[in-house]
Coordinates of C-alpha atoms in Angstrom, one line a residue:
X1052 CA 326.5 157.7 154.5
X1053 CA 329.0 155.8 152.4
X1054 CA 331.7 156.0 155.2
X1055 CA 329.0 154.9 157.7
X1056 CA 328.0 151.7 155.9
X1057 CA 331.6 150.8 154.3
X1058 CA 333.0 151.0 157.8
X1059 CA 330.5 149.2 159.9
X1060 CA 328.3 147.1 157.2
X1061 CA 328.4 144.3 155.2
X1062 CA 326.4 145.9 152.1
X1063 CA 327.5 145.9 148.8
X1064 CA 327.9 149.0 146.5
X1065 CA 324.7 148.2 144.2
X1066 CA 323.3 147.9 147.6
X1067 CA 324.7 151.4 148.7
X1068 CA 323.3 152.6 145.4
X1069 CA 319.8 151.6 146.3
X1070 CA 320.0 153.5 150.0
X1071 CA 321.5 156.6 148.0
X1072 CA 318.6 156.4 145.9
X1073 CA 315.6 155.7 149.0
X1074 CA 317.6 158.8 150.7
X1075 CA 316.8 160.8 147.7
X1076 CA 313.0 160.3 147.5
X1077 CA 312.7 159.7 151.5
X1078 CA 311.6 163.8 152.0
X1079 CA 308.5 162.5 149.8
X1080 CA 307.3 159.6 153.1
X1081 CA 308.1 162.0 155.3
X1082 CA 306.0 164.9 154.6
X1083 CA 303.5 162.8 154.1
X1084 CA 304.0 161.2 157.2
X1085 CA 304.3 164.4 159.5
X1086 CA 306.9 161.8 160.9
X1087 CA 311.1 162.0 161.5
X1088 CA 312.7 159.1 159.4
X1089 CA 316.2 157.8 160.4
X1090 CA 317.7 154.8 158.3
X1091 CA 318.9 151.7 160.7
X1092 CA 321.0 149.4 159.3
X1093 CA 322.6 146.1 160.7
X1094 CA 326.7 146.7 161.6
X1095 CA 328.9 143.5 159.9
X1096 CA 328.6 141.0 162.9
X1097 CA 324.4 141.5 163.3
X1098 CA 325.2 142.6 166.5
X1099 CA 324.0 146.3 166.2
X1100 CA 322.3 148.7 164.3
X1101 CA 323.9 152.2 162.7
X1102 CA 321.7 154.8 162.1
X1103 CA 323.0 156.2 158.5
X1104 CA 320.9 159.1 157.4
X1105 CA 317.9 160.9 158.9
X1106 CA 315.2 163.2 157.4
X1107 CA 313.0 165.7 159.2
X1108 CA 309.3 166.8 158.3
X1109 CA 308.9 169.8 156.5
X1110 CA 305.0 169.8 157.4
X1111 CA 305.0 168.5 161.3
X1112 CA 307.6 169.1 164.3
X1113 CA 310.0 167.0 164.7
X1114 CA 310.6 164.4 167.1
X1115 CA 314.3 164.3 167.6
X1116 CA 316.1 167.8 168.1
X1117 CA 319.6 166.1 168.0
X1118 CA 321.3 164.7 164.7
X1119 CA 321.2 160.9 164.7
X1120 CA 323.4 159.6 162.2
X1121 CA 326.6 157.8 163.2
X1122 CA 324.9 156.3 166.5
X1123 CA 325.3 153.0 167.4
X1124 CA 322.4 150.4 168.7
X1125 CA 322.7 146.9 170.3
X1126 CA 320.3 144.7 169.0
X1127 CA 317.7 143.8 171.3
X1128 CA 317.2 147.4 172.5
X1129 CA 314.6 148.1 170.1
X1130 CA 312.5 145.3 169.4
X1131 CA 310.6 147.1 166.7
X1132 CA 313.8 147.2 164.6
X1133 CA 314.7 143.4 165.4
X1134 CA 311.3 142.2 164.3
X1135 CA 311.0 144.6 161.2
X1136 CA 314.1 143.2 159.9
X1137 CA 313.4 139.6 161.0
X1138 CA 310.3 139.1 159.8
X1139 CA 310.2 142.1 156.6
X1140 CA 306.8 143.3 157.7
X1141 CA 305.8 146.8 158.9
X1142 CA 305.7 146.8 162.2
X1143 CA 303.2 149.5 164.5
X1144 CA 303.1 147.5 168.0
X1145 CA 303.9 148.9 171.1
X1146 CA 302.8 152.0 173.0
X1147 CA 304.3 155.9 172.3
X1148 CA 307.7 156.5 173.6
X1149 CA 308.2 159.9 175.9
X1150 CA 311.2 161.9 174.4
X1151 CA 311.9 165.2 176.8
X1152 CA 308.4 164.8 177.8
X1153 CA 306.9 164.6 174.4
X1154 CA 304.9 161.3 172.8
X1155 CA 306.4 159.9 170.0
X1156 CA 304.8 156.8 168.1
X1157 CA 307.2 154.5 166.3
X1158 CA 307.2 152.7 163.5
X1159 CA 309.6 150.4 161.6
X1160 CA 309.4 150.1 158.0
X1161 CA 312.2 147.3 156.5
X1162 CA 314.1 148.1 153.5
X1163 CA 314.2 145.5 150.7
X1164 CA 315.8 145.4 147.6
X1165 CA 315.4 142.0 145.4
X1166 CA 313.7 140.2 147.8
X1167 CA 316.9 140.9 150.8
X1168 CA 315.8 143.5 153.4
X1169 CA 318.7 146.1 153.8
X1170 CA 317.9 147.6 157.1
X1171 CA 314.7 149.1 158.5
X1172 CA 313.2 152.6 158.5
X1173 CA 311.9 154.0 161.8
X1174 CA 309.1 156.5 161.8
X1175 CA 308.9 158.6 164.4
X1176 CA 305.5 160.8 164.8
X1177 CA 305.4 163.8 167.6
X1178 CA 302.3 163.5 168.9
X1179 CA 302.2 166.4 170.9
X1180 CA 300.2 168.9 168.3
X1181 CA 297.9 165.2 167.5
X1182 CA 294.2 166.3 166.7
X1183 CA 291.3 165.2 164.4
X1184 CA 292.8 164.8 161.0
X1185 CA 291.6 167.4 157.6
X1186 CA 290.9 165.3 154.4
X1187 CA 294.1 167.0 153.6
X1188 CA 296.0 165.3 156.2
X1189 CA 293.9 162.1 156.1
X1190 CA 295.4 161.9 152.3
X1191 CA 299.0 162.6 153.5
X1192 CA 298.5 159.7 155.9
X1193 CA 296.9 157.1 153.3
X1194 CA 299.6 157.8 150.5
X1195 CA 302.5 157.5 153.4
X1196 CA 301.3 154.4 154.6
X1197 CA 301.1 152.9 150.5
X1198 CA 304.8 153.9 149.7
X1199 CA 306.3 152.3 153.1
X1200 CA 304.1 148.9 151.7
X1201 CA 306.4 149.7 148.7
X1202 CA 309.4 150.4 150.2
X1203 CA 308.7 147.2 152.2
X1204 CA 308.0 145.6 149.2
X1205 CA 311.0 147.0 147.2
X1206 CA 309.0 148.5 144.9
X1207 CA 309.6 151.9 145.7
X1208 CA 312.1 154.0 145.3
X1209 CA 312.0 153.7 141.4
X1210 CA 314.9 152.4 140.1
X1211 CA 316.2 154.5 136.9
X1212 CA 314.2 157.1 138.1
X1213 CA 316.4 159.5 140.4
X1214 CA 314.9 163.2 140.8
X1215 CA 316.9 166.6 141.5
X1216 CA 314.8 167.3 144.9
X1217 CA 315.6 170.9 145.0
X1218 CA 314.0 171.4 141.4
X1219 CA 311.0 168.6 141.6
X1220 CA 307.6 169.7 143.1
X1221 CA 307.1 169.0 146.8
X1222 CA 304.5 167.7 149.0
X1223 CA 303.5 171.3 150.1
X1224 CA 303.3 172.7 146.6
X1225 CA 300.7 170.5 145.9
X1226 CA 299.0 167.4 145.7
X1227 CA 296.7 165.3 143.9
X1228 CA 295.4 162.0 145.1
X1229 CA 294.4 159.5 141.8
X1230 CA 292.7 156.5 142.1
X1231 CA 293.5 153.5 139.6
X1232 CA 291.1 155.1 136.6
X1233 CA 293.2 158.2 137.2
X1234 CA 289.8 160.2 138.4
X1235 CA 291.1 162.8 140.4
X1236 CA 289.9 161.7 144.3
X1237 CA 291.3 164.9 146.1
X1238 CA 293.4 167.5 145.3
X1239 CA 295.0 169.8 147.8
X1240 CA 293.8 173.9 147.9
X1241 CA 297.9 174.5 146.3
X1242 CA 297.4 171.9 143.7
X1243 CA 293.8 173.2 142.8
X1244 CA 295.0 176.8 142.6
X1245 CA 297.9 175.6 140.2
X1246 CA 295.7 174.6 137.6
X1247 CA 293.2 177.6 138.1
X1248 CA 296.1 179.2 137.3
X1249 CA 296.3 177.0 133.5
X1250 CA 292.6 177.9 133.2
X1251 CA 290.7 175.4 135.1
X1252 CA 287.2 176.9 135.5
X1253 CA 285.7 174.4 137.9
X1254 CA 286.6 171.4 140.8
X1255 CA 289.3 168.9 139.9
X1256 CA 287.5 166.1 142.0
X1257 CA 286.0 163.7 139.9
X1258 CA 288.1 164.8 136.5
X1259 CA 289.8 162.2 134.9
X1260 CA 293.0 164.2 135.2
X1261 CA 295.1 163.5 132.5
X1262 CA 291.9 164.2 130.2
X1263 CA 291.9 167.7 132.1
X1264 CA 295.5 168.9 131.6
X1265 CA 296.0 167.5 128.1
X1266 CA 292.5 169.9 127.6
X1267 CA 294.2 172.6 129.5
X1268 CA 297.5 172.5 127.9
X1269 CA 297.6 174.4 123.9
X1270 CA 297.9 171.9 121.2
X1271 CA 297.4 172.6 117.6
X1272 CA 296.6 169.2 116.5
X1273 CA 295.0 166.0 118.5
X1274 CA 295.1 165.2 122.4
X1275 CA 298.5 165.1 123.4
X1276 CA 298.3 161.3 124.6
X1277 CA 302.0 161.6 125.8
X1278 CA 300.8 163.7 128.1
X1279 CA 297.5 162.0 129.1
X1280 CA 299.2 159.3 130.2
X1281 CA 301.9 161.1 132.1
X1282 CA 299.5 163.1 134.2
X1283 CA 297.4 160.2 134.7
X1284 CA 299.7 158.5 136.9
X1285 CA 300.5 155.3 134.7
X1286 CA 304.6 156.0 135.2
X1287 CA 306.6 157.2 137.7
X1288 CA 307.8 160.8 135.2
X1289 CA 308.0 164.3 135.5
X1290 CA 307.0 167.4 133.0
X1291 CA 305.5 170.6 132.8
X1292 CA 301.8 172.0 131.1
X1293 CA 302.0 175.2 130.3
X1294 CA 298.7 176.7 129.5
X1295 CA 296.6 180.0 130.0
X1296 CA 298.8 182.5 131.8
X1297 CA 300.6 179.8 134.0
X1298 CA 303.2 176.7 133.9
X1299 CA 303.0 173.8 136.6
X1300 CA 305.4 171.1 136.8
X1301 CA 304.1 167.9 137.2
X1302 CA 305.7 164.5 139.0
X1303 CA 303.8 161.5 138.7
X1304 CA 304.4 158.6 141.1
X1305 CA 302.3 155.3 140.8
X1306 CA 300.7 153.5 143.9
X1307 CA 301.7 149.9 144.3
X1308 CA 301.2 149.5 147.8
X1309 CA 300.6 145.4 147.0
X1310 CA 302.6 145.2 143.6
X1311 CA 298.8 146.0 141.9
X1312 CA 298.3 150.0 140.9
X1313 CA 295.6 151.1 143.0
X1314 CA 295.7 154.5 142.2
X1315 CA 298.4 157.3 141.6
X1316 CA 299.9 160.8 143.1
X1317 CA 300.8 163.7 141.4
X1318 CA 303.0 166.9 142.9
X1319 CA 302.3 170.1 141.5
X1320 CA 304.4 173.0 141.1
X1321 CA 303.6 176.3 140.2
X1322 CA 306.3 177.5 138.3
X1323 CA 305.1 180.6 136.6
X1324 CA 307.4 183.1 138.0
X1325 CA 310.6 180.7 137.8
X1326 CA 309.8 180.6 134.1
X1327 CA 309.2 184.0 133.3
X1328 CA 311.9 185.2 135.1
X1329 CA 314.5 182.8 133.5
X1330 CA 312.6 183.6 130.3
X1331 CA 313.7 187.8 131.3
X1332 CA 317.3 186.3 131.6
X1333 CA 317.8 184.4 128.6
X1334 CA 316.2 187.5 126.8
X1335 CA 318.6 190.0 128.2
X1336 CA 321.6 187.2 128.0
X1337 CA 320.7 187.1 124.1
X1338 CA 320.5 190.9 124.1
X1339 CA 324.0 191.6 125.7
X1340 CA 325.7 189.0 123.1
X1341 CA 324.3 190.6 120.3
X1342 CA 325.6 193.9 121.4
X1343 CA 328.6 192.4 122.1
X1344 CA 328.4 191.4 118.4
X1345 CA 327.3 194.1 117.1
X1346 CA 330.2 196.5 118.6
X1347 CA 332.6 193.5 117.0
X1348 CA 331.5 194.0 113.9
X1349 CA 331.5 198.0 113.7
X1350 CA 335.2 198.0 115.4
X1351 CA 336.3 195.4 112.4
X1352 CA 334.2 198.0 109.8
X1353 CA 336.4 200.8 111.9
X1354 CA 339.8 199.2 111.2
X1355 CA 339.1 198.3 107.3
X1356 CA 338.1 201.8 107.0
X1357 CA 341.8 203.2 108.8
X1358 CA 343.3 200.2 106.5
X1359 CA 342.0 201.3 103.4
X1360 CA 343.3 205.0 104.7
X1361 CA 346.7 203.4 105.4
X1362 CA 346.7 202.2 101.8
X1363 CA 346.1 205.9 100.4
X1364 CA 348.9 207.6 102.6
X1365 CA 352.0 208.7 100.9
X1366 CA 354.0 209.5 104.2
X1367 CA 355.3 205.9 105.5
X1368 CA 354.8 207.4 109.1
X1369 CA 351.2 208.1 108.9
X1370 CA 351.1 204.7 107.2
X1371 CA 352.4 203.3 110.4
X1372 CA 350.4 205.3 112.6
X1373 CA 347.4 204.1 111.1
X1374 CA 348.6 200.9 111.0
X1375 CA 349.0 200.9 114.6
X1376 CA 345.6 201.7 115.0
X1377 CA 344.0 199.0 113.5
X1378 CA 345.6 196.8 115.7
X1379 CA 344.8 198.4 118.8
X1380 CA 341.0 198.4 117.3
X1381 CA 341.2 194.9 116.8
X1382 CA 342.9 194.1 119.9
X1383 CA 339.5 195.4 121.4
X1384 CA 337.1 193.3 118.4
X1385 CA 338.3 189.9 119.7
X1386 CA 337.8 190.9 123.0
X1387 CA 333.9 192.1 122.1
X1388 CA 333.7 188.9 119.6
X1389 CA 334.5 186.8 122.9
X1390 CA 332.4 188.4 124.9
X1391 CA 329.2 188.0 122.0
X1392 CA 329.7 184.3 122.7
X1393 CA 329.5 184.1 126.4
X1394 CA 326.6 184.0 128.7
X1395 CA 328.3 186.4 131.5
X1396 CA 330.3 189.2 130.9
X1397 CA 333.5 187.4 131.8
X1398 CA 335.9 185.8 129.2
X1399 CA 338.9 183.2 129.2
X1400 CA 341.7 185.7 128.5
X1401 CA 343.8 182.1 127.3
X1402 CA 342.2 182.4 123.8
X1403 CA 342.0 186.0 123.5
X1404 CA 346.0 186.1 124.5
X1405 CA 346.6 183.6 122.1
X1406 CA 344.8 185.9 119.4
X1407 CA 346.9 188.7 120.3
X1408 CA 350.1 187.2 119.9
X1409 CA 349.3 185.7 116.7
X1410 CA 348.1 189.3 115.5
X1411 CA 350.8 191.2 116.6
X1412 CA 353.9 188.4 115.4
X1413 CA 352.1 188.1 111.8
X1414 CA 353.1 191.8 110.7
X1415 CA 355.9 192.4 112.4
X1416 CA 358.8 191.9 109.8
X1417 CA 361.4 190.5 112.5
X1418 CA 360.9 186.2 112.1
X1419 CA 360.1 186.2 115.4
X1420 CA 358.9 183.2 117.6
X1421 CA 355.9 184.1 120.3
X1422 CA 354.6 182.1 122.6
X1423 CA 352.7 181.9 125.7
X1424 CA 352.9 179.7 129.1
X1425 CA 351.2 179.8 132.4
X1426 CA 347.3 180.9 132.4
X1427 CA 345.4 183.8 133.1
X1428 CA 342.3 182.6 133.1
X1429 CA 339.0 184.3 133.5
X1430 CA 338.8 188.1 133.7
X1431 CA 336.1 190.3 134.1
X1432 CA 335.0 192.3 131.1
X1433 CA 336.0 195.4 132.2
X1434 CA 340.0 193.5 132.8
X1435 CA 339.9 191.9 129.7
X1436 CA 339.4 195.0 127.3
X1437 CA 342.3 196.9 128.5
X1438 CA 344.2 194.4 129.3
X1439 CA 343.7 193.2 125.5
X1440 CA 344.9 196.8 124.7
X1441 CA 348.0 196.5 127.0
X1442 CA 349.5 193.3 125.7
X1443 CA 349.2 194.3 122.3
X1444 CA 351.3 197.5 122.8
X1445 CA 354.0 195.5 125.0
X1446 CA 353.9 192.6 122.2
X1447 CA 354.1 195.5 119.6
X1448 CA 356.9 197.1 120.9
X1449 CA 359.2 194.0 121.5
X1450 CA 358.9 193.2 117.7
X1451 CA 359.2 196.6 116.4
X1452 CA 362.1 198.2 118.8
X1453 CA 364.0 194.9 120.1
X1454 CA 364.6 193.6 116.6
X1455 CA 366.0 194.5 113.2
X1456 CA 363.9 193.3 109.9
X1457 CA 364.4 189.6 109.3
X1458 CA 366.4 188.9 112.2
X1459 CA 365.7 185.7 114.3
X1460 CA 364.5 185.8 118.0
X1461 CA 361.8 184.9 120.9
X1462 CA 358.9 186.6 122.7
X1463 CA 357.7 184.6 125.8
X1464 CA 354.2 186.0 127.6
X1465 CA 353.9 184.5 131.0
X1466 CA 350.8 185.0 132.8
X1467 CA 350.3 183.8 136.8
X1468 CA 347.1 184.1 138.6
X1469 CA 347.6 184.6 142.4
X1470 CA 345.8 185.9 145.9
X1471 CA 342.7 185.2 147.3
X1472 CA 338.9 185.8 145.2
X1473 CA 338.8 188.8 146.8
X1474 CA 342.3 190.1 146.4
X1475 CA 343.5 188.2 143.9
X1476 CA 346.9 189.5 141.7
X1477 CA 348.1 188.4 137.8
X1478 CA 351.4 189.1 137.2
X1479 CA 352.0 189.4 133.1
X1480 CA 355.7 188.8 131.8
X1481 CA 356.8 189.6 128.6
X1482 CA 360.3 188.5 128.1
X1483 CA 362.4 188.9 124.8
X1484 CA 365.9 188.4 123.3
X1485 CA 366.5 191.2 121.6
X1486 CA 368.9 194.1 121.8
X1487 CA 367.7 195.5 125.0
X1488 CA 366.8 199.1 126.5
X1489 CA 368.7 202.1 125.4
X1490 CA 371.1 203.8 128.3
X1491 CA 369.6 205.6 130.3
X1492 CA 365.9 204.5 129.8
X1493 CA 363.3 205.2 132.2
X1494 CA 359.9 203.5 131.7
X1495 CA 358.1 205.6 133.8
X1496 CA 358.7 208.6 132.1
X1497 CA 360.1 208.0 128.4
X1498 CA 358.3 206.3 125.8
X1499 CA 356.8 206.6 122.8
X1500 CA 352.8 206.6 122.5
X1501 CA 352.6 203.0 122.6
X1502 CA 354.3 202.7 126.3
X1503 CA 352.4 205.7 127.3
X1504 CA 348.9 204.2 126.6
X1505 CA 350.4 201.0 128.2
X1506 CA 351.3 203.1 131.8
X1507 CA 347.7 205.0 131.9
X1508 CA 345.4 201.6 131.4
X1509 CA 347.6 199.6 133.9
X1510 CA 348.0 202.7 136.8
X1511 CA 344.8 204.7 136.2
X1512 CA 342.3 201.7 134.6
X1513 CA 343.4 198.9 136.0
X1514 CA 344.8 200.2 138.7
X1515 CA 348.0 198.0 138.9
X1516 CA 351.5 198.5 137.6
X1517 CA 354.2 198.1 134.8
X1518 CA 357.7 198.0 135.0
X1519 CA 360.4 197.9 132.0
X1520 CA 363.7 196.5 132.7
X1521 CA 366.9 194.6 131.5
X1522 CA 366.5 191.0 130.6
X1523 CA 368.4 188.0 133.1
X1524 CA 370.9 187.4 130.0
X1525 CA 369.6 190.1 127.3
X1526 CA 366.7 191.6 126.2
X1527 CA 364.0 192.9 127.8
X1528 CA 362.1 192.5 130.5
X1529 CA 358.4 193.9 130.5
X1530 CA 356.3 193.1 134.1
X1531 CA 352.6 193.9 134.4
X1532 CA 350.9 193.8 137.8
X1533 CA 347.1 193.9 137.4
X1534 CA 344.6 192.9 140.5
X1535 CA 341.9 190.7 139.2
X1536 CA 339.1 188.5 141.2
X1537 CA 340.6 184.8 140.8
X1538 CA 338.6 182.0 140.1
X1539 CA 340.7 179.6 139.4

């Protein structure tokens, strides 16, 4: 729509704003209407009219079966069109058009905003399936025909007041017709059922019926008057009662056909399974992170106790060994103490790299410089564990085997994410400066434990694979390639 109007309008943004906003709410007049709307405004030399958006019924059939928007019409054409924008009056004259051999009555309903009408609104009614009228639809019909005396009016859509359509209740889900002392004049068999559903014993007809749900609705203390008024129909709002063994969402929109409140309607949702089941998932979230916490917490207990062991050892190599231990336990805590604070199991590795690094380079006895570029992103939980493993071996090795104590040097872990979501690859450097490999080294075969626990998580968990080779200059050179899903 915005490409439509800038290119063949003269309307201004605030302008565009207020179309955005009647586009947003239109579904609502044509429900009601059983009627196809399509939104005609006048092209920059008033010569023509551009049809910019359309809407179809989702409780009638519809009376055009090809998409509208983007066409062109001369002015003079339609004379509907011409006089509703002329004059700024609803216009119903004129006898049903024949469409592909189907009757179609047409109406033209101008757009105002501040007292300028923006372009018109033509209704379109197949009245092929036309029959005597329910109560039901006789309701639909009066409350369409008040919000187009708005929308003629410019009272309507309410500005300030823009709704998420996919989450607010609809016509079908229920409706309740209020007249201007908010007694409850009809209510449809979906709205009715909604607030059996709170624990309404009887008929709603004839309730005042923001009396009714405050009543319905538990409350400790006095009336909720908030929410008297809100179901009432005073102001155009939205909320939800929750009562008895159901919730219902509630959307409240005045009736000022004639700038007067003559009465007011309220959509009803039944929202009961939505909330419980979201109610399931923020249970089971909150479970997960505490296990996820909890297993953080007895790894860190783990690695105190082999700490406190280290302490008591006499032999300097099973010192180290135990040592080396608790780092590969805590390499898997700040993955698990990650994972305790997200709602998925899926973690930015960034941070828990980060952590690693700065692990690793604070024992080693080297004065060693580590640091990190490119990104690797998010990884599944089941990556980032091993993984978190892996790069602490690597890192660990560098420090311990490619330098002597208290000599100077670099460590740079590069990380690029690559491939489709499907087949996507990350591709782990480790590059540092230090003496190199020994003659003769082979990393797929020699090793100490270290290396060894690095090739069986990257070829038999991860399923991808590691390489150890020469540095460009000197150094080493240590390449990881893991496939990971990439969501960049």
């Amino acid at each position: 729509m915005n490409d439509l109007v800038r290119q063949h309008t003269a309307l201004s943004d605030t302008d565009l704003e207020w179309l955005h906003l009647l586009v947003s709410e239109w579904q609502l007049l044509s429900d009601l209407s059983f009627a196809d709307l399509v939104l005609w405004v006048p092209t920059l030399d008033g010569t023509r009219y551009v049809s910019v958006a359309q809407m179809r019924p989702n409780t009638g059939p519809t009376s055009y079966q090809d998409d509208m928007v983007g066409h062109l019409v001369p002015r003079g054409r339609r004379p509907m069109l011409d006089a509703a924008l002329d004059e700024g009056r609803i216009v119903r004259e004129g006898d049903p058009e024949w469409r592909e051999e189907v009757p179609v009555r047409v109406e033209s309903i101008p757009v105002r905003r501040e007292g300028r009408v923006l372009g018109v609104i033509a209704r379109n009614t197949n009245l092929l399936t036309v029959r005597t009228p329910s109560r039901l639809e006789l309701t639909y019909l009066q409350s369409a025909s008040d919000l187009a005396q708005m929308i003629a009016a410019g009272s309507f859509p309410f500005p300030g007041d823009q709704v998420d359509m996919d989450a607010s209740p609809r016509v079908g889900d229920g409706l309740i017709r209020l007249d201007a002392d908010s007694i409850v004049q009809y209510a449809s068999p979906n709205a009715l059922s909604a607030y059996h559903r709170l624990g309404l014993a009887s008929d709603l007809v004839g309730q005042h019926l923001g009396q009714a749900t405050a009543e319905l609705a538990p409350s400790r203390g006095p009336v909720d008057e908030a929410l008297v008024k809100l179901a009432s129909g005073w102001a155009p709002r939205e909320t939800e009662v929750e009562g008895g063994d159901g919730v219902i969402q509630l959307r409240a929109i005045p009736l000022k056909p004639k700038g007067i409140r003559i009465g007011s309607l309220v959509l009803c949702r039944d929202v009961t399974e939505l909330r419980r089941r979201e109610r399931e998932l923020i249970t089971k979230d909150a479970t997960i992170r505490e296990i996820h916490h909890r297993v953080k917490n007895n790894l860190q207990t783990v690695a105190a106790l082999l700490r406190l062991q280290a302490r008591r050892m006499d032999s300097e190599q099973g010192r180290e060994a135990l040592n080396e231990a608790v780092r590969r336990v805590g390499s898997i805590a700040i993955v698990h103490e990650t994972l305790s604070q997200n709602l998925d199991e899926r973690v930015e590795f960034d941070e828990i790299a980060d952590r690693v690094i700065a692990m690793v380079a604070e024992i080693s006895p080297a004065k060693v410089s580590c640091r990190r570029t490119g990104r690797f992103g998010i990884l599944d939980a089941e990556v980032a564990t091993p993984l978190a493993m892996v790069l602490t071996e690597v890192l660990q090795n560098a420090l311990e085997h490619a330098f002597a104590p208290a000599e100077q040097g670099s460590v740079e872990v590069s990380a690029v994410r690559g491939g489709t979501r499907a087949d996507g690859r990350l591709l782990i450097t480790v590059l540092d400066d230090g003496r190199g490999l020994p003659e003769g080294f082979d990393a797929k075969r020699t090793g100490n434990l270290g290396l060894q626990i690095v090739r069986t998580l990257v070829e038999g968990e991860l399923g991808g694979s590691f390489d150890m080779v020469p540095g460009p200059e000197r150094g080493t050179r240590v390449v990881l390639d893991v496939p990971v899903r990439t969501d960049k």
